[in-house]
mmCIF file of C-alpha atoms in Angstrom:
data_model
loop_
_atom_site.group_PDB
_atom_site.id
_atom_site.type_symbol
_atom_site.label_atom_id
_atom_site.label_comp_id
_atom_site.label_asym_id
_atom_site.label_seq_id
_atom_site.Cartn_x
_atom_site.Cartn_y
_atom_site.Cartn_z
ATOM 1 C CA MET A 231 -149.562 -19.335 11.290
ATOM 2 C CA ARG A 232 -152.644 -18.243 11.139
ATOM 3 C CA LEU A 233 -152.769 -16.783 14.459
ATOM 4 C CA LEU A 234 -149.546 -14.954 13.669
ATOM 5 C CA VAL A 235 -151.302 -13.494 10.426
ATOM 6 C CA TRP A 236 -154.443 -12.654 11.941
ATOM 7 C CA GLY A 237 -152.696 -11.215 15.320
ATOM 8 C CA THR A 238 -150.116 -8.730 12.654
ATOM 9 C CA ALA A 239 -153.340 -7.194 11.308
ATOM 10 C CA VAL A 240 -155.490 -6.408 14.426
ATOM 11 C CA LEU A 241 -152.135 -4.666 15.763
ATOM 12 C CA ALA A 242 -152.132 -3.157 12.661
ATOM 13 C CA TYR A 243 -155.636 -2.102 13.086
ATOM 14 C CA VAL A 244 -154.783 -1.293 16.628
ATOM 15 C CA CYS A 245 -152.102 1.621 15.753
ATOM 16 C CA SER A 246 -154.737 2.766 13.421
ATOM 17 C CA VAL A 247 -157.389 3.239 16.235
ATOM 18 C CA THR A 248 -153.981 4.841 18.027
ATOM 19 C CA GLY A 249 -154.268 7.598 15.478
ATOM 20 C CA ARG A 250 -157.577 7.827 15.282
ATOM 21 C CA SER A 251 -158.132 8.747 19.677
ATOM 22 C CA ALA A 252 -154.994 10.496 19.416
ATOM 23 C CA LEU A 253 -156.125 13.687 19.501
ATOM 24 C CA ALA A 254 -158.655 13.165 22.443
ATOM 25 C CA ALA A 255 -155.965 12.041 24.857
ATOM 26 C CA THR A 256 -153.937 14.874 23.377
ATOM 27 C CA GLY A 257 -155.927 17.806 22.610
ATOM 28 C CA PRO A 258 -155.106 20.370 25.167
ATOM 29 C CA VAL A 259 -151.175 20.246 23.938
ATOM 30 C CA ALA A 260 -152.839 20.180 20.365
ATOM 31 C CA ALA A 261 -154.850 23.218 20.865
ATOM 32 C CA ALA A 262 -151.920 25.151 22.456
ATOM 33 C CA ARG A 263 -149.446 24.213 19.855
ATOM 34 C CA PHE A 264 -151.468 24.871 16.998
ATOM 35 C CA ASP A 265 -153.135 27.656 18.362
ATOM 36 C CA VAL A 266 -156.463 26.818 17.222
ATOM 37 C CA SER A 267 -159.954 27.109 19.671
ATOM 38 C CA ALA A 268 -161.633 23.881 20.886
ATOM 39 C CA GLY A 269 -164.299 24.111 18.818
ATOM 40 C CA VAL A 270 -161.426 24.316 15.710
ATOM 41 C CA LEU A 271 -159.536 20.931 17.313
ATOM 42 C CA SER A 272 -162.942 19.324 17.941
ATOM 43 C CA LEU A 273 -163.908 20.047 13.785
ATOM 44 C CA LEU A 274 -160.226 18.397 13.126
ATOM 45 C CA ALA A 275 -161.253 15.001 14.758
ATOM 46 C CA VAL A 276 -164.873 15.157 13.283
ATOM 47 C CA LEU A 277 -162.590 15.481 9.363
ATOM 48 C CA SER A 278 -160.493 12.618 10.373
ATOM 49 C CA LEU A 279 -164.126 10.247 10.935
ATOM 50 C CA ALA A 280 -165.851 12.012 7.537
ATOM 51 C CA VAL A 281 -162.840 10.971 6.080
ATOM 52 C CA TYR A 282 -163.001 7.083 7.336
ATOM 53 C CA ALA A 283 -166.972 7.096 6.451
ATOM 54 C CA VAL A 284 -166.670 8.235 3.070
ATOM 55 C CA LEU A 285 -163.976 5.743 2.295
ATOM 56 C CA GLN A 286 -165.562 2.774 3.794
ATOM 57 C CA ILE A 287 -166.930 1.498 0.162
ATOM 58 C CA PRO A 288 -163.931 2.626 -2.030
ATOM 59 C CA ALA A 289 -161.927 0.735 0.549
ATOM 60 C CA GLY A 290 -164.372 -2.233 0.765
ATOM 61 C CA MET A 291 -163.463 -2.026 -3.016
ATOM 62 C CA LEU A 292 -160.542 -2.134 -3.113
ATOM 63 C CA VAL A 293 -159.495 -4.581 -0.310
ATOM 64 C CA ASP A 294 -161.718 -6.893 -2.708
ATOM 65 C CA ARG A 295 -159.477 -6.221 -5.808
ATOM 66 C CA PHE A 296 -156.076 -5.734 -4.287
ATOM 67 C CA GLY A 297 -156.229 -8.386 -1.133
ATOM 68 C CA PRO A 298 -156.130 -7.537 2.532
ATOM 69 C CA ARG A 299 -151.904 -7.829 2.768
ATOM 70 C CA ARG A 300 -151.244 -4.647 0.851
ATOM 71 C CA LEU A 301 -154.296 -2.374 1.914
ATOM 72 C CA ILE A 302 -153.302 -3.032 5.593
ATOM 73 C CA ALA A 303 -149.756 -2.184 5.183
ATOM 74 C CA GLY A 304 -150.261 0.656 3.071
ATOM 75 C CA GLY A 305 -152.939 1.989 5.363
ATOM 76 C CA ALA A 306 -150.514 1.747 8.217
ATOM 77 C CA VAL A 307 -148.074 3.598 5.831
ATOM 78 C CA LEU A 308 -150.853 6.603 5.404
ATOM 79 C CA VAL A 309 -151.202 6.408 9.186
ATOM 80 C CA ALA A 310 -147.428 6.009 9.835
ATOM 81 C CA VAL A 311 -147.073 9.783 7.583
ATOM 82 C CA GLY A 312 -150.132 11.402 8.826
ATOM 83 C CA GLN A 313 -148.483 11.430 11.987
ATOM 84 C CA VAL A 314 -145.523 12.693 10.593
ATOM 85 C CA LEU A 315 -146.718 15.331 9.555
ATOM 86 C CA LEU A 316 -149.302 15.710 12.651
ATOM 87 C CA ALA A 317 -145.091 15.625 14.361
ATOM 88 C CA VAL A 318 -143.457 18.197 12.510
ATOM 89 C CA ALA A 319 -146.433 20.178 11.512
ATOM 90 C CA PRO A 320 -145.028 24.534 11.354
ATOM 91 C CA SER A 321 -149.185 25.175 11.362
ATOM 92 C CA PHE A 322 -152.634 23.886 11.475
ATOM 93 C CA PRO A 323 -153.582 23.609 7.754
ATOM 94 C CA VAL A 324 -150.301 20.747 7.694
ATOM 95 C CA ALA A 325 -152.031 19.032 10.991
ATOM 96 C CA VAL A 326 -154.899 18.662 8.774
ATOM 97 C CA VAL A 327 -153.578 16.995 6.040
ATOM 98 C CA GLY A 328 -152.009 14.674 8.273
ATOM 99 C CA ARG A 329 -154.994 14.233 10.112
ATOM 100 C CA VAL A 330 -156.523 13.320 6.532
ATOM 101 C CA LEU A 331 -154.359 10.923 5.817
ATOM 102 C CA ALA A 332 -154.714 9.359 9.027
ATOM 103 C CA GLY A 333 -157.808 9.052 8.846
ATOM 104 C CA ALA A 334 -157.546 7.413 4.789
ATOM 105 C CA GLY A 335 -155.482 4.771 6.426
ATOM 106 C CA ASP A 336 -157.645 3.859 9.108
ATOM 107 C CA ALA A 337 -160.778 3.573 6.544
ATOM 108 C CA VAL A 338 -158.992 0.298 5.430
ATOM 109 C CA MET A 339 -157.864 -1.286 8.510
ATOM 110 C CA PHE A 340 -161.146 -2.928 9.902
ATOM 111 C CA VAL A 341 -162.168 -3.968 6.496
ATOM 112 C CA SER A 342 -159.547 -5.436 5.382
ATOM 113 C CA VAL A 343 -159.262 -7.424 8.425
ATOM 114 C CA LEU A 344 -162.917 -8.684 8.077
ATOM 115 C CA ARG A 345 -161.920 -9.783 4.367
ATOM 116 C CA LEU A 346 -158.690 -11.290 6.114
ATOM 117 C CA VAL A 347 -160.376 -13.564 9.033
ATOM 118 C CA PRO A 348 -162.880 -15.718 6.583
ATOM 119 C CA THR A 349 -160.022 -17.030 4.756
ATOM 120 C CA TRP A 350 -158.041 -18.779 7.849
ATOM 121 C CA PHE A 351 -160.803 -19.530 9.996
ATOM 122 C CA ALA A 352 -164.055 -22.366 9.915
ATOM 123 C CA PRO A 353 -167.329 -20.507 9.098
ATOM 124 C CA ARG A 354 -168.856 -21.193 13.021
ATOM 125 C CA ARG A 355 -165.392 -19.428 14.311
ATOM 126 C CA VAL A 356 -165.394 -15.988 11.775
ATOM 127 C CA PRO A 357 -168.024 -14.319 14.220
ATOM 128 C CA VAL A 358 -166.165 -14.628 17.245
ATOM 129 C CA VAL A 359 -162.767 -13.577 16.087
ATOM 130 C CA ASN A 360 -164.515 -10.913 14.051
ATOM 131 C CA GLN A 361 -165.886 -9.697 17.635
ATOM 132 C CA LEU A 362 -161.993 -10.230 19.312
ATOM 133 C CA SER A 363 -160.768 -8.550 16.486
ATOM 134 C CA GLY A 364 -162.632 -5.415 17.217
ATOM 135 C CA ILE A 365 -162.081 -5.884 20.605
ATOM 136 C CA LEU A 366 -158.653 -5.826 20.534
ATOM 137 C CA GLY A 367 -158.386 -2.932 18.229
ATOM 138 C CA GLN A 368 -160.379 -0.424 20.792
ATOM 139 C CA PHE A 369 -156.818 -0.888 22.904
ATOM 140 C CA GLY A 370 -155.476 1.513 20.885
ATOM 141 C CA GLN A 371 -157.755 4.306 22.462
ATOM 142 C CA ALA A 372 -155.882 3.161 25.641
ATOM 143 C CA VAL A 373 -152.321 3.653 24.035
ATOM 144 C CA SER A 374 -153.098 7.248 22.980
ATOM 145 C CA ALA A 375 -154.697 7.652 26.041
ATOM 146 C CA ILE A 376 -151.239 6.572 28.526
ATOM 147 C CA PRO A 377 -148.131 6.111 26.576
ATOM 148 C CA LEU A 378 -148.595 8.562 23.806
ATOM 149 C CA ALA A 379 -150.295 11.123 26.331
ATOM 150 C CA GLY A 380 -147.380 10.358 28.845
ATOM 151 C CA LEU A 381 -144.579 10.934 26.009
ATOM 152 C CA VAL A 382 -146.507 14.003 24.664
ATOM 153 C CA VAL A 383 -145.785 15.491 28.340
ATOM 154 C CA SER A 384 -142.659 13.959 28.908
ATOM 155 C CA SER A 385 -140.641 14.233 25.789
ATOM 156 C CA GLY A 386 -142.471 16.669 23.778
ATOM 157 C CA TRP A 387 -145.013 16.622 21.121
ATOM 158 C CA THR A 388 -142.559 16.155 18.077
ATOM 159 C CA ALA A 389 -140.763 13.380 19.629
ATOM 160 C CA ALA A 390 -144.087 11.298 20.911
ATOM 161 C CA TYR A 391 -145.961 11.693 17.645
ATOM 162 C CA LEU A 392 -142.421 10.668 15.816
ATOM 163 C CA VAL A 393 -142.425 7.810 18.289
ATOM 164 C CA ALA A 394 -145.931 6.410 17.298
ATOM 165 C CA ALA A 395 -145.311 7.280 13.862
ATOM 166 C CA GLY A 396 -142.211 4.771 13.651
ATOM 167 C CA ALA A 397 -143.805 2.159 15.818
ATOM 168 C CA THR A 398 -146.494 2.243 12.996
ATOM 169 C CA GLY A 399 -144.038 2.240 10.517
ATOM 170 C CA LEU A 400 -142.445 -1.083 11.760
ATOM 171 C CA VAL A 401 -145.892 -2.666 11.896
ATOM 172 C CA ALA A 402 -146.471 -1.999 8.377
ATOM 173 C CA VAL A 403 -143.220 -3.511 7.502
ATOM 174 C CA ALA A 404 -144.310 -6.623 9.362
ATOM 175 C CA ALA A 405 -147.681 -6.514 7.452
ATOM 176 C CA ALA A 406 -146.177 -6.812 4.098
ATOM 177 C CA LEU A 407 -143.981 -9.463 4.914
ATOM 178 C CA VAL A 408 -146.392 -11.733 7.250
ATOM 179 C CA VAL A 409 -150.158 -11.343 5.855
ATOM 180 C CA ARG A 410 -151.406 -12.895 3.240
ATOM 181 C CA PRO A 411 -154.633 -14.601 2.616
ATOM 182 C CA GLY A 412 -155.114 -18.327 4.055
ATOM 183 C CA PRO A 413 -156.145 -21.233 2.553
ATOM 184 C CA LEU A 414 -160.191 -21.199 2.891
ATOM 185 C CA GLY A 415 -160.623 -18.490 0.704
ATOM 186 C CA VAL A 416 -158.717 -17.264 -2.331
ATOM 187 C CA VAL A 417 -161.199 -15.887 -4.945
ATOM 188 C CA ALA A 418 -160.133 -15.474 -8.370
ATOM 189 C CA ALA A 419 -160.185 -12.103 -10.180
ATOM 190 C CA THR A 420 -163.264 -13.167 -12.003
ATOM 191 C CA GLU A 421 -164.899 -13.803 -9.085
ATOM 192 C CA HIS A 422 -165.141 -10.081 -7.888
ATOM 193 C CA GLY A 423 -168.037 -8.646 -7.233
ATOM 194 C CA ARG A 424 -169.465 -5.371 -8.766
ATOM 195 C CA MET A 425 -170.528 -2.633 -6.239
ATOM 196 C CA ARG A 426 -173.792 -2.220 -7.543
ATOM 197 C CA GLU A 427 -174.606 -6.019 -7.279
ATOM 198 C CA VAL A 428 -173.240 -5.415 -3.437
ATOM 199 C CA VAL A 429 -176.031 -2.622 -3.014
ATOM 200 C CA ALA A 430 -178.885 -4.840 -4.750
ATOM 201 C CA SER A 431 -178.228 -7.447 -2.695
ATOM 202 C CA PRO A 432 -181.141 -7.403 0.023
ATOM 203 C CA GLY A 433 -178.469 -9.078 2.728
ATOM 204 C CA ALA A 434 -176.341 -6.528 2.030
ATOM 205 C CA ARG A 435 -178.739 -4.187 2.867
ATOM 206 C CA LEU A 436 -179.738 -5.609 5.676
ATOM 207 C CA GLY A 437 -175.692 -5.599 7.252
ATOM 208 C CA PHE A 438 -176.266 -1.893 6.708
ATOM 209 C CA TRP A 439 -179.321 -1.531 8.121
ATOM 210 C CA CYS A 440 -178.168 -3.737 11.262
ATOM 211 C CA HIS A 441 -175.290 -1.807 11.802
ATOM 212 C CA PHE A 442 -177.216 1.462 11.479
ATOM 213 C CA ALA A 443 -179.772 0.434 14.541
ATOM 214 C CA SER A 444 -177.775 -1.298 16.474
ATOM 215 C CA PRO A 445 -174.068 0.930 17.423
ATOM 216 C CA PHE A 446 -174.933 4.458 17.573
ATOM 217 C CA SER A 447 -176.754 4.712 21.450
ATOM 218 C CA ALA A 448 -173.233 3.231 22.757
ATOM 219 C CA ASN A 449 -171.502 5.691 20.083
ATOM 220 C CA VAL A 450 -172.996 8.798 21.241
ATOM 221 C CA PHE A 451 -173.299 7.916 24.896
ATOM 222 C CA GLY A 452 -169.318 7.016 25.226
ATOM 223 C CA LEU A 453 -168.056 9.683 22.663
ATOM 224 C CA LEU A 454 -169.794 12.842 23.560
ATOM 225 C CA TRP A 455 -173.689 13.402 25.237
ATOM 226 C CA GLY A 456 -173.254 10.546 27.796
ATOM 227 C CA PHE A 457 -171.003 12.278 29.885
ATOM 228 C CA PRO A 458 -173.298 15.745 30.222
ATOM 229 C CA PHE A 459 -176.784 14.039 30.499
ATOM 230 C CA LEU A 460 -176.148 12.053 33.593
ATOM 231 C CA THR A 461 -174.515 15.049 35.061
ATOM 232 C CA ALA A 462 -176.463 17.962 34.227
ATOM 233 C CA GLY A 463 -179.900 16.033 33.210
ATOM 234 C CA GLU A 464 -179.796 13.239 35.830
ATOM 235 C CA GLY A 465 -177.742 14.521 38.650
ATOM 236 C CA VAL A 466 -175.264 11.629 38.900
ATOM 237 C CA PRO A 467 -171.794 13.202 40.632
ATOM 238 C CA VAL A 468 -168.679 13.168 38.390
ATOM 239 C CA GLY A 469 -166.747 10.262 39.598
ATOM 240 C CA PRO A 470 -169.715 7.781 38.976
ATOM 241 C CA ALA A 471 -170.696 9.571 35.438
ATOM 242 C CA ARG A 472 -167.348 8.548 34.388
ATOM 243 C CA LEU A 473 -167.653 4.959 35.678
ATOM 244 C CA LEU A 474 -171.420 4.994 34.270
ATOM 245 C CA THR A 475 -169.342 6.605 30.659
ATOM 246 C CA SER A 476 -165.993 4.266 30.392
ATOM 247 C CA GLY A 477 -168.872 1.343 31.135
ATOM 248 C CA VAL A 478 -169.908 1.391 27.945
ATOM 249 C CA VAL A 479 -166.740 0.346 26.725
ATOM 250 C CA LEU A 480 -166.141 -2.696 29.344
ATOM 251 C CA VAL A 481 -169.357 -3.931 28.785
ATOM 252 C CA THR A 482 -169.084 -4.050 24.643
ATOM 253 C CA ILE A 483 -165.876 -5.909 25.582
ATOM 254 C CA LEU A 484 -167.792 -8.678 27.636
ATOM 255 C CA PHE A 485 -170.743 -9.220 25.897
ATOM 256 C CA GLY A 486 -168.636 -9.572 22.275
ATOM 257 C CA PRO A 487 -167.421 -13.127 22.661
ATOM 258 C CA LEU A 488 -170.819 -14.226 23.210
ATOM 259 C CA PHE A 489 -172.338 -12.263 20.446
ATOM 260 C CA GLY A 490 -169.709 -14.454 18.284
ATOM 261 C CA LEU A 491 -170.235 -17.264 19.996
ATOM 262 C CA LEU A 492 -173.819 -17.047 19.538
ATOM 263 C CA SER A 493 -173.945 -15.678 16.193
ATOM 264 C CA GLY A 494 -171.664 -18.171 15.037
ATOM 265 C CA ARG A 495 -173.523 -21.121 16.748
ATOM 266 C CA PHE A 496 -177.086 -20.035 15.587
ATOM 267 C CA PRO A 497 -176.494 -18.336 12.279
ATOM 268 C CA HIS A 498 -179.958 -18.404 11.341
ATOM 269 C CA ARG A 499 -180.333 -15.994 14.583
ATOM 270 C CA ARG A 500 -178.530 -13.359 13.971
ATOM 271 C CA VAL A 501 -180.729 -11.032 12.661
ATOM 272 C CA THR A 502 -183.067 -11.969 15.520
ATOM 273 C CA LEU A 503 -180.387 -11.247 18.037
ATOM 274 C CA ILE A 504 -179.417 -7.566 16.796
ATOM 275 C CA THR A 505 -183.202 -6.946 16.911
ATOM 276 C CA ALA A 506 -183.068 -7.787 20.627
ATOM 277 C CA SER A 507 -180.285 -5.481 21.232
ATOM 278 C CA VAL A 508 -182.076 -2.769 19.042
ATOM 279 C CA LEU A 509 -185.765 -2.970 20.730
ATOM 280 C CA GLY A 510 -184.131 -3.425 23.975
ATOM 281 C CA GLN A 511 -182.304 -0.205 24.137
ATOM 282 C CA ALA A 512 -185.591 1.569 22.676
ATOM 283 C CA VAL A 513 -187.254 0.191 25.405
ATOM 284 C CA ALA A 514 -184.689 0.919 27.908
ATOM 285 C CA TRP A 515 -184.106 4.681 26.235
ATOM 286 C CA CYS A 516 -188.188 5.204 26.683
ATOM 287 C CA VAL A 517 -188.422 3.976 30.421
ATOM 288 C CA VAL A 518 -185.318 6.295 31.336
ATOM 289 C CA LEU A 519 -186.719 9.852 29.601
ATOM 290 C CA ALA A 520 -190.406 8.986 31.052
ATOM 291 C CA TRP A 521 -188.957 8.128 34.448
ATOM 292 C CA PRO A 522 -190.844 10.711 36.432
ATOM 293 C CA GLY A 523 -188.543 12.688 38.827
ATOM 294 C CA THR A 524 -184.707 11.893 38.969
ATOM 295 C CA VAL A 525 -183.754 8.393 37.363
ATOM 296 C CA PRO A 526 -182.392 5.674 40.206
ATOM 297 C CA LEU A 527 -178.634 5.273 39.509
ATOM 298 C CA TRP A 528 -179.750 1.099 39.195
ATOM 299 C CA LEU A 529 -181.646 2.184 36.283
ATOM 300 C CA LEU A 530 -178.743 4.556 34.597
ATOM 301 C CA VAL A 531 -176.821 1.403 35.013
ATOM 302 C CA VAL A 532 -179.198 -0.967 33.105
ATOM 303 C CA LEU A 533 -179.770 1.293 30.354
ATOM 304 C CA VAL A 534 -175.687 1.457 30.131
ATOM 305 C CA VAL A 535 -175.748 -1.972 29.963
ATOM 306 C CA ILE A 536 -178.508 -2.502 27.346
ATOM 307 C CA VAL A 537 -176.911 -0.072 25.187
ATOM 308 C CA ALA A 538 -173.465 -1.323 25.344
ATOM 309 C CA SER A 539 -174.936 -4.286 23.867
ATOM 310 C CA GLY A 540 -175.415 -2.714 20.178
ATOM 311 C CA GLY A 541 -171.687 -2.635 20.079
ATOM 312 C CA SER A 542 -170.648 -6.034 19.964
ATOM 313 C CA ALA A 543 -174.794 -6.835 18.208
ATOM 314 C CA SER A 544 -173.188 -4.080 15.420
ATOM 315 C CA LEU A 545 -169.871 -6.606 14.753
ATOM 316 C CA VAL A 546 -172.739 -9.129 14.130
ATOM 317 C CA ALA A 547 -174.230 -7.162 11.059
ATOM 318 C CA PHE A 548 -170.624 -7.832 9.353
ATOM 319 C CA ASP A 549 -171.363 -11.360 9.417
ATOM 320 C CA VAL A 550 -174.823 -10.711 8.566
ATOM 321 C CA ALA A 551 -173.622 -9.015 5.543
ATOM 322 C CA ARG A 552 -170.757 -11.524 4.811
ATOM 323 C CA SER A 553 -172.934 -14.138 4.486
ATOM 324 C CA ALA A 554 -175.202 -12.463 1.696
ATOM 325 C CA VAL A 555 -172.648 -12.445 -0.822
ATOM 326 C CA PRO A 556 -169.811 -14.446 -2.468
ATOM 327 C CA PRO A 557 -165.806 -14.079 -1.040
ATOM 328 C CA GLY A 558 -165.276 -12.035 -3.932
ATOM 329 C CA SER A 559 -167.597 -8.907 -2.494
ATOM 330 C CA ILE A 560 -167.395 -9.163 1.496
ATOM 331 C CA GLY A 561 -165.074 -6.244 1.568
ATOM 332 C CA ARG A 562 -167.231 -4.328 -0.718
ATOM 333 C CA ALA A 563 -170.100 -5.565 1.377
ATOM 334 C CA SER A 564 -168.400 -4.844 4.921
ATOM 335 C CA GLY A 565 -167.507 -1.326 3.888
ATOM 336 C CA MET A 566 -171.279 -0.606 3.017
ATOM 337 C CA THR A 567 -172.149 -2.031 6.122
ATOM 338 C CA ASN A 568 -170.100 -0.196 8.422
ATOM 339 C CA VAL A 569 -171.383 2.985 6.676
ATOM 340 C CA GLY A 570 -174.316 2.329 8.551
ATOM 341 C CA GLY A 571 -173.254 2.944 12.314
ATOM 342 C CA PHE A 572 -171.244 6.085 11.301
ATOM 343 C CA VAL A 573 -174.502 7.894 9.642
ATOM 344 C CA SER A 574 -176.158 7.051 12.445
ATOM 345 C CA SER A 575 -174.133 7.839 14.594
ATOM 346 C CA LEU A 576 -173.195 11.252 13.038
ATOM 347 C CA LEU A 577 -176.749 12.153 12.818
ATOM 348 C CA VAL A 578 -177.771 11.438 16.198
ATOM 349 C CA VAL A 579 -174.647 13.429 17.987
ATOM 350 C CA ALA A 580 -175.787 16.343 15.529
ATOM 351 C CA LEU A 581 -179.463 16.083 15.998
ATOM 352 C CA VAL A 582 -178.375 16.116 20.072
ATOM 353 C CA GLY A 583 -176.959 19.428 19.513
ATOM 354 C CA VAL A 584 -179.848 21.134 17.697
ATOM 355 C CA LEU A 585 -182.614 19.554 19.612
ATOM 356 C CA LEU A 586 -180.520 21.315 22.766
ATOM 357 C CA ASP A 587 -179.779 24.586 21.330
ATOM 358 C CA LEU A 588 -183.693 24.841 19.668
ATOM 359 C CA GLN A 589 -184.490 24.533 23.243
ATOM 360 C CA GLY A 590 -182.401 27.772 24.133
ATOM 361 C CA ALA A 591 -179.477 25.215 26.111
ATOM 362 C CA GLY A 592 -177.086 26.138 23.785
ATOM 363 C CA SER A 593 -174.389 26.434 26.903
ATOM 364 C CA PRO A 594 -173.508 24.063 29.738
ATOM 365 C CA ASP A 595 -175.050 26.637 31.864
ATOM 366 C CA ALA A 596 -178.449 25.539 30.197
ATOM 367 C CA TRP A 597 -178.284 22.210 30.866
ATOM 368 C CA ASP A 598 -180.949 20.507 32.866
ATOM 369 C CA ALA A 599 -183.103 17.416 32.888
ATOM 370 C CA ASP A 600 -185.952 18.479 30.772
ATOM 371 C CA VAL A 601 -183.640 19.874 28.188
ATOM 372 C CA PHE A 602 -181.926 16.286 28.177
ATOM 373 C CA ARG A 603 -184.542 14.693 28.038
ATOM 374 C CA VAL A 604 -186.071 16.317 24.995
ATOM 375 C CA ALA A 605 -183.251 15.935 23.318
ATOM 376 C CA MET A 606 -182.072 12.434 24.053
ATOM 377 C CA ALA A 607 -185.207 11.072 23.370
ATOM 378 C CA VAL A 608 -184.040 11.203 19.698
ATOM 379 C CA HIS A 609 -182.494 7.523 19.879
ATOM 380 C CA VAL A 610 -186.342 6.713 19.411
ATOM 381 C CA PRO A 611 -187.171 7.400 16.761
ATOM 382 C CA VAL A 612 -183.886 6.647 14.742
ATOM 383 C CA LEU A 613 -183.673 3.241 16.724
ATOM 384 C CA LEU A 614 -187.472 2.677 14.745
ATOM 385 C CA ILE A 615 -186.054 3.674 11.985
ATOM 386 C CA GLY A 616 -183.185 1.266 11.876
ATOM 387 C CA LEU A 617 -185.662 -1.501 12.656
ATOM 388 C CA ALA A 618 -187.723 -0.934 10.055
ATOM 389 C CA GLY A 619 -184.759 -0.535 7.015
ATOM 390 C CA MET A 620 -183.640 -4.510 8.874
ATOM 391 C CA TRP A 621 -187.513 -5.421 8.588
ATOM 392 C CA PHE A 622 -187.867 -4.621 4.763
ATOM 393 C CA SER A 623 -184.790 -5.597 3.766
ATOM 394 C CA ARG A 624 -185.017 -9.377 5.724
ATOM 395 C CA ARG A 625 -187.804 -10.385 3.600
ATOM 396 C CA ALA A 626 -186.318 -12.308 1.395
ATOM 397 C CA LEU A 627 -183.606 -13.643 2.857
ATOM 398 C CA THR A 628 -182.376 -16.816 3.281
ATOM 399 C CA VAL A 629 -178.842 -18.490 5.639
ATOM 400 C CA PRO A 630 -177.593 -21.826 5.109
ATOM 401 C CA ASP A 631 -177.241 -23.999 7.671
ATOM 402 C CA ASP A 632 -173.588 -23.329 8.381
ATOM 403 C CA GLY A 633 -173.806 -19.297 7.711
ATOM 404 C CA SER A 634 -171.246 -18.945 5.865
ATOM 405 C CA ARG A 635 -172.844 -17.794 2.195
ATOM 406 C CA LEU A 636 -176.067 -16.723 0.890
ATOM 407 C CA PRO A 637 -179.010 -15.817 3.119
ATOM 408 C CA VAL A 638 -182.557 -17.259 3.393
ATOM 409 C CA ALA A 639 -185.913 -16.415 4.424
ATOM 410 C CA ALA A 640 -185.470 -17.896 7.429
ATOM 411 C CA SER A 641 -182.876 -15.324 9.136
ATOM 412 C CA ARG A 642 -185.020 -14.341 11.698
#
């Protein structure tokens, strides 16, 4: 039964990721359909992510109050309605409303899955299942890139998005019928913590800073600046550069089960695991950016592998936060944690662009190794800020032997 419940919840998460990444796969068609520039279209994508980030803490509060079944089913309905609006939108403003609704539905999905998992799986298995949930959810990007994009080409924009909306709607019904809390985590209404108590918890703040520090390099590299850094900055040919950029996702998937197993087996060392990844990223960036002349390909491969470890380490941050609060506040703590990585990712994406502009390299024609090395150097201070936040937050923490509740100072 637990695999059916978990599988249905993850399927809903896949649908939400499909909706989130759909514009990336169908961007040129969207620009032509709504008669907007690439810059305006990119704002539409950023808007969806901004809605996602802003709603993380409210989503956590809602899932603690109403439970994962209602939030997963309701979130899938919002994603489906957003896709319907995108399918039939006669103008760009209507499409914006559709993206906002889809972003709102997407915002509740992952924190709801994280809230559901501990009620069905033993504490030592939760980290592995959380890693698998994150990995499987990312297959939504493949759904948008292959079948959805193919349907747009073969059957047209409206038909493709209506099919996606219909599939998401069916998953919403399935979630409403199948998803329910398991026997390991039924929480009475009086046990729900207040948000201010979660924010005051050093362990929840530690989860935030762990998530702030660990995934942003992978996000920045994989989503926007990695490819131009490799090609324009380091002279890597287009083919290998694409392999390296996509390799961030692949290596993250490969690291996931390992990080989950280590997190479950050694709960006292979760923060150490994340710290090792963050320090490794800082060192790797320093070596690459300070390398005299052209950086050899093997070193860029090492950079990609180390940066990708941050994606898996970021999911361990949810284990840190979950262990810091009572069961009734897991959703709030997860939402607070999830905000960290989005804040750092958006910050560094913006700072890289600003630093390029300040060097007079606002257009691709002006990009070269010198300007990119200065711009990408912003990773290092942000990584160090994250490490400082982790250090200050962990000083008074403890973690029990099973890693299931309330952290302790031995969390090293």
